[in-house]
Amino acid sequence: LRVLGRIGDDSGLGAVLQAVRSDNPEVKEAAVRALVDWPTPTPLNDLLSLAIESTDDTQRGMALRGYLRMLTIPSGRPSAETLALYEEGMKLARTPEETKLALAGLSEVRDPRVFDVLKPFADNPEYAAEAKAALDRLTRIAAVATASENPDAASAALDGDPETRWATGIDQRPGQWFQIDLGWEKPVARLTLDSAASPGDYLRGYQVFVSNDPNDWGEPVATGAGVEGQPVTVIEFPTKTGRFIRIVQTGECSGLWWSIHELTIQ
């Protein structure tokens, strides 16, 4: 069982779960420890069930700590789901150490509602240090921009200074893109691309994508074209929640770049 736990291959999980139901206390404890240390989140629900059902306080505590640790393993699930799983775990916490472990993990959950979960603990002297540390880490999350062209200057489109800009540095052509990682899953319904300080550099055509996975953009939420003589392009679309936004250039223009002096997201 210890070896299966170290290997961590999901094909061996059935044997470990069977051993969790063993009448032999030593075998059962070895199986629980193997689950707790499992390197993938596959046995997440099994650990939650153990934390709920176990009558052995030591094994219950091990299962809950393993469950909370497993929530920090990258899984691709939506942050809202991860937050709900943390809330389930926090209901089962019986010791300050278990609660503090959950509070520390919440600092990695990119859902704005996590603030509402943390704030009551910040007012509790027993948990204030951990809750405030998590809140501080979350409040320092800032949007990060990159681009297919001139990525080092992408942050200039988000710096609040209309005198600075991001620009492709080459003629506008299809396939160029500008991307923002919001740091959180957020509802997005409107983008404003301000190129007024470089009036000829508005994008000629666009597709907009919103996703939680930068490797899977799905269908565009908006398509359209810039308007001649209007260097501020406003793009509106039905609200979609996501962490990543990508604007793809679909037009072309010889002799002019695509520039964004300021990008506003609403």
Short mmCIF file of N, CA and C in Angstrom, two decimals, residues 133-226:
data_model
loop_
_atom_site.label_atom_id
_atom_site.label_comp_id
_atom_site.label_asym_id
_atom_site.label_seq_id
_atom_site.Cartn_x
_atom_site.Cartn_y
_atom_site.Cartn_z
N ALA A 133 -3.35 37.07 6.02
CA ALA A 133 -2.30 36.73 5.06
C ALA A 133 -2.90 36.29 3.74
N ALA A 134 -3.97 35.49 3.80
CA ALA A 134 -4.63 35.05 2.57
C ALA A 134 -5.28 36.23 1.85
N LEU A 135 -5.94 37.11 2.61
CA LEU A 135 -6.57 38.29 2.01
C LEU A 135 -5.54 39.19 1.35
N ASP A 136 -4.42 39.36 2.01
CA ASP A 136 -3.37 40.22 1.46
C ASP A 136 -2.84 39.65 0.15
N ARG A 137 -2.65 38.35 0.12
CA ARG A 137 -2.15 37.72 -1.11
C ARG A 137 -3.15 37.88 -2.25
N LEU A 138 -4.44 37.75 -1.93
CA LEU A 138 -5.46 37.86 -2.96
C LEU A 138 -5.60 39.28 -3.47
N THR A 139 -5.48 40.27 -2.60
CA THR A 139 -5.65 41.66 -3.04
C THR A 139 -4.49 42.13 -3.91
N ARG A 140 -3.37 41.39 -3.90
CA ARG A 140 -2.23 41.78 -4.72
C ARG A 140 -2.26 41.16 -6.11
N ILE A 141 -3.32 40.41 -6.40
CA ILE A 141 -3.44 39.82 -7.73
C ILE A 141 -3.79 40.91 -8.73
N ALA A 142 -3.04 41.02 -9.78
CA ALA A 142 -3.29 42.03 -10.81
C ALA A 142 -3.40 41.36 -12.18
N ALA A 143 -4.13 42.00 -13.06
CA ALA A 143 -4.24 41.49 -14.42
C ALA A 143 -2.88 41.55 -15.12
N VAL A 144 -2.62 40.54 -15.93
CA VAL A 144 -1.34 40.45 -16.65
C VAL A 144 -1.65 40.32 -18.13
N ALA A 145 -0.97 41.13 -18.93
CA ALA A 145 -1.21 41.14 -20.38
C ALA A 145 -0.01 40.56 -21.12
N THR A 146 -0.31 39.93 -22.25
CA THR A 146 0.74 39.49 -23.17
C THR A 146 0.18 39.64 -24.58
N ALA A 147 1.01 39.40 -25.57
CA ALA A 147 0.58 39.62 -26.95
C ALA A 147 1.44 38.81 -27.90
N SER A 148 0.92 38.59 -29.10
CA SER A 148 1.67 37.85 -30.11
C SER A 148 2.85 38.65 -30.61
N GLU A 149 2.71 39.98 -30.61
CA GLU A 149 3.78 40.87 -31.06
C GLU A 149 4.14 41.81 -29.90
N ASN A 150 5.43 42.06 -29.73
CA ASN A 150 5.89 43.02 -28.75
C ASN A 150 5.31 42.75 -27.36
N PRO A 151 5.38 41.52 -26.86
CA PRO A 151 4.74 41.18 -25.58
C PRO A 151 5.30 41.94 -24.38
N ASP A 152 6.57 42.35 -24.44
CA ASP A 152 7.16 43.06 -23.31
C ASP A 152 6.48 44.40 -23.04
N ALA A 153 5.82 44.95 -24.04
CA ALA A 153 5.15 46.25 -23.87
C ALA A 153 3.66 46.10 -23.57
N ALA A 154 3.17 44.86 -23.48
CA ALA A 154 1.72 44.64 -23.34
C ALA A 154 1.16 45.30 -22.08
N SER A 155 1.93 45.35 -21.01
CA SER A 155 1.43 45.93 -19.76
C SER A 155 1.09 47.40 -19.90
N ALA A 156 1.65 48.09 -20.89
CA ALA A 156 1.37 49.52 -21.07
C ALA A 156 -0.10 49.77 -21.40
N ALA A 157 -0.79 48.76 -21.92
CA ALA A 157 -2.21 48.92 -22.24
C ALA A 157 -3.08 48.84 -21.00
N LEU A 158 -2.50 48.44 -19.85
CA LEU A 158 -3.27 48.29 -18.62
C LEU A 158 -2.75 49.17 -17.49
N ASP A 159 -1.86 50.11 -17.81
CA ASP A 159 -1.19 50.87 -16.73
C ASP A 159 -1.91 52.14 -16.31
N GLY A 160 -3.05 52.44 -16.91
CA GLY A 160 -3.80 53.63 -16.54
C GLY A 160 -3.24 54.93 -17.08
N ASP A 161 -2.22 54.85 -17.91
CA ASP A 161 -1.58 56.04 -18.47
C ASP A 161 -1.83 56.08 -19.98
N PRO A 162 -2.66 57.01 -20.46
CA PRO A 162 -2.96 57.07 -21.89
C PRO A 162 -1.78 57.53 -22.74
N GLU A 163 -0.71 57.99 -22.11
CA GLU A 163 0.47 58.41 -22.86
C GLU A 163 1.33 57.21 -23.27
N THR A 164 1.16 56.10 -22.59
CA THR A 164 1.92 54.90 -22.95
C THR A 164 1.03 54.00 -23.81
N ARG A 165 1.63 53.06 -24.49
CA ARG A 165 0.83 52.17 -25.33
C ARG A 165 1.54 50.86 -25.57
N TRP A 166 0.72 49.88 -25.93
CA TRP A 166 1.23 48.66 -26.55
C TRP A 166 0.96 48.80 -28.04
N ALA A 167 1.91 48.36 -28.86
CA ALA A 167 1.73 48.38 -30.31
C ALA A 167 2.42 47.16 -30.91
N THR A 168 1.89 46.69 -32.01
CA THR A 168 2.47 45.52 -32.66
C THR A 168 3.88 45.80 -33.18
N GLY A 169 4.13 47.05 -33.60
CA GLY A 169 5.43 47.38 -34.18
C GLY A 169 5.56 46.95 -35.62
N ILE A 170 4.53 46.32 -36.15
CA ILE A 170 4.49 45.92 -37.56
C ILE A 170 3.08 46.17 -38.09
N ASP A 171 2.92 46.10 -39.40
CA ASP A 171 1.60 46.33 -39.99
C ASP A 171 0.55 45.40 -39.38
N GLN A 172 -0.68 45.89 -39.34
CA GLN A 172 -1.79 45.05 -38.88
C GLN A 172 -2.01 43.90 -39.86
N ARG A 173 -2.20 42.71 -39.31
CA ARG A 173 -2.47 41.57 -40.16
C ARG A 173 -3.25 40.53 -39.37
N PRO A 174 -4.01 39.67 -40.03
CA PRO A 174 -4.82 38.66 -39.33
C PRO A 174 -3.96 37.74 -38.48
N GLY A 175 -4.51 37.37 -37.33
CA GLY A 175 -3.83 36.42 -36.45
C GLY A 175 -3.10 37.07 -35.30
N GLN A 176 -2.81 38.37 -35.36
CA GLN A 176 -2.20 39.03 -34.23
C GLN A 176 -3.19 39.01 -33.06
N TRP A 177 -2.68 38.91 -31.83
CA TRP A 177 -3.59 38.86 -30.69
C TRP A 177 -3.03 39.58 -29.48
N PHE A 178 -3.95 40.00 -28.65
CA PHE A 178 -3.63 40.62 -27.36
C PHE A 178 -4.43 39.88 -26.30
N GLN A 179 -3.77 39.49 -25.21
CA GLN A 179 -4.40 38.60 -24.22
C GLN A 179 -4.23 39.14 -22.81
N ILE A 180 -5.27 38.96 -21.99
CA ILE A 180 -5.24 39.39 -20.60
C ILE A 180 -5.58 38.22 -19.69
N ASP A 181 -4.75 38.01 -18.69
CA ASP A 181 -5.06 37.08 -17.60
C ASP A 181 -5.56 37.94 -16.44
N LEU A 182 -6.85 37.87 -16.15
CA LEU A 182 -7.44 38.70 -15.11
C LEU A 182 -7.01 38.27 -13.70
N GLY A 183 -6.49 37.06 -13.59
CA GLY A 183 -6.12 36.55 -12.28
C GLY A 183 -7.29 35.92 -11.54
N TRP A 184 -8.50 36.21 -11.98
CA TRP A 184 -9.74 35.70 -11.39
C TRP A 184 -10.68 35.31 -12.51
N GLU A 185 -11.62 34.47 -12.18
CA GLU A 185 -12.77 34.31 -13.06
C GLU A 185 -13.71 35.49 -12.81
N LYS A 186 -13.99 36.27 -13.85
CA LYS A 186 -14.84 37.45 -13.70
C LYS A 186 -15.86 37.50 -14.83
N PRO A 187 -17.02 38.08 -14.56
CA PRO A 187 -17.98 38.32 -15.64
C PRO A 187 -17.50 39.48 -16.52
N VAL A 188 -17.50 39.27 -17.83
CA VAL A 188 -17.01 40.28 -18.78
C VAL A 188 -18.10 40.51 -19.82
N ALA A 189 -18.39 41.76 -20.12
CA ALA A 189 -19.44 42.08 -21.11
C ALA A 189 -19.07 43.23 -22.03
N ARG A 190 -17.95 43.91 -21.75
CA ARG A 190 -17.63 45.10 -22.54
C ARG A 190 -16.12 45.37 -22.50
N LEU A 191 -15.53 45.60 -23.65
CA LEU A 191 -14.13 46.00 -23.76
C LEU A 191 -14.06 47.33 -24.48
N THR A 192 -13.21 48.21 -23.98
CA THR A 192 -12.96 49.49 -24.65
C THR A 192 -11.49 49.59 -24.98
N LEU A 193 -11.18 49.67 -26.27
CA LEU A 193 -9.80 49.77 -26.74
C LEU A 193 -9.57 51.20 -27.20
N ASP A 194 -8.78 51.93 -26.43
CA ASP A 194 -8.55 53.35 -26.69
C ASP A 194 -7.23 53.54 -27.43
N SER A 195 -7.33 53.97 -28.69
CA SER A 195 -6.14 54.27 -29.49
C SER A 195 -6.11 55.73 -29.90
N ALA A 196 -6.79 56.59 -29.12
CA ALA A 196 -6.98 57.98 -29.51
C ALA A 196 -5.66 58.73 -29.70
N ALA A 197 -4.63 58.37 -28.93
CA ALA A 197 -3.35 59.05 -29.07
C ALA A 197 -2.58 58.58 -30.30
N SER A 198 -3.03 57.51 -30.92
CA SER A 198 -2.47 57.03 -32.20
C SER A 198 -3.66 56.73 -33.10
N PRO A 199 -4.36 57.76 -33.58
CA PRO A 199 -5.71 57.60 -34.16
C PRO A 199 -5.81 56.67 -35.35
N GLY A 200 -4.72 56.43 -36.07
CA GLY A 200 -4.80 55.53 -37.21
C GLY A 200 -4.59 54.07 -36.84
N ASP A 201 -4.27 53.83 -35.58
CA ASP A 201 -3.86 52.47 -35.17
C ASP A 201 -4.98 51.65 -34.54
N TYR A 202 -6.24 52.03 -34.77
CA TYR A 202 -7.34 51.20 -34.26
C TYR A 202 -7.36 49.87 -35.01
N LEU A 203 -7.80 48.81 -34.35
CA LEU A 203 -7.78 47.51 -35.02
C LEU A 203 -8.85 47.47 -36.11
N ARG A 204 -8.51 46.85 -37.23
CA ARG A 204 -9.41 46.84 -38.39
C ARG A 204 -10.50 45.78 -38.28
N GLY A 205 -10.23 44.68 -37.64
CA GLY A 205 -11.24 43.63 -37.46
C GLY A 205 -10.88 42.83 -36.23
N TYR A 206 -11.86 42.17 -35.62
CA TYR A 206 -11.56 41.48 -34.36
C TYR A 206 -12.48 40.30 -34.11
N GLN A 207 -11.94 39.38 -33.33
CA GLN A 207 -12.70 38.35 -32.64
C GLN A 207 -12.30 38.43 -31.18
N VAL A 208 -13.27 38.26 -30.28
CA VAL A 208 -13.00 38.29 -28.84
C VAL A 208 -13.37 36.94 -28.25
N PHE A 209 -12.47 36.41 -27.43
CA PHE A 209 -12.69 35.13 -26.76
C PHE A 209 -12.55 35.32 -25.25
N VAL A 210 -13.38 34.63 -24.48
CA VAL A 210 -13.30 34.63 -23.03
C VAL A 210 -13.32 33.17 -22.58
N SER A 211 -12.34 32.79 -21.75
CA SER A 211 -12.21 31.38 -21.37
C SER A 211 -11.53 31.26 -20.02
N ASN A 212 -11.69 30.10 -19.39
CA ASN A 212 -10.93 29.77 -18.19
C ASN A 212 -9.69 28.96 -18.52
N ASP A 213 -9.55 28.58 -19.78
CA ASP A 213 -8.43 27.75 -20.20
C ASP A 213 -7.75 28.42 -21.40
N PRO A 214 -6.54 28.94 -21.23
CA PRO A 214 -5.87 29.62 -22.34
C PRO A 214 -5.46 28.70 -23.48
N ASN A 215 -5.70 27.40 -23.31
CA ASN A 215 -5.43 26.46 -24.39
C ASN A 215 -6.69 25.99 -25.09
N ASP A 216 -7.84 26.51 -24.63
CA ASP A 216 -9.12 26.12 -25.23
C ASP A 216 -10.03 27.34 -25.20
N TRP A 217 -10.12 28.06 -26.31
CA TRP A 217 -10.84 29.33 -26.36
C TRP A 217 -12.30 29.17 -26.76
N GLY A 218 -12.64 28.08 -27.40
CA GLY A 218 -14.02 27.90 -27.82
C GLY A 218 -14.42 28.88 -28.92
N GLU A 219 -15.70 29.21 -28.98
CA GLU A 219 -16.21 30.14 -29.99
C GLU A 219 -16.05 31.58 -29.54
N PRO A 220 -15.87 32.52 -30.47
CA PRO A 220 -15.75 33.93 -30.07
C PRO A 220 -17.06 34.45 -29.47
N VAL A 221 -16.92 35.33 -28.49
CA VAL A 221 -18.10 35.97 -27.89
C VAL A 221 -18.50 37.22 -28.68
N ALA A 222 -17.59 37.71 -29.52
CA ALA A 222 -17.88 38.89 -30.33
C ALA A 222 -16.98 38.91 -31.56
N THR A 223 -17.51 39.38 -32.66
CA THR A 223 -16.73 39.62 -33.87
C THR A 223 -17.16 40.97 -34.44
N GLY A 224 -16.28 41.61 -35.17
CA GLY A 224 -16.66 42.89 -35.75
C GLY A 224 -15.47 43.58 -36.36
N ALA A 225 -15.61 44.87 -36.59
CA ALA A 225 -14.56 45.65 -37.23
C ALA A 225 -14.50 47.03 -36.60
N GLY A 226 -13.30 47.60 -36.58
CA GLY A 226 -13.16 48.97 -36.16
C GLY A 226 -13.80 49.91 -37.18
#
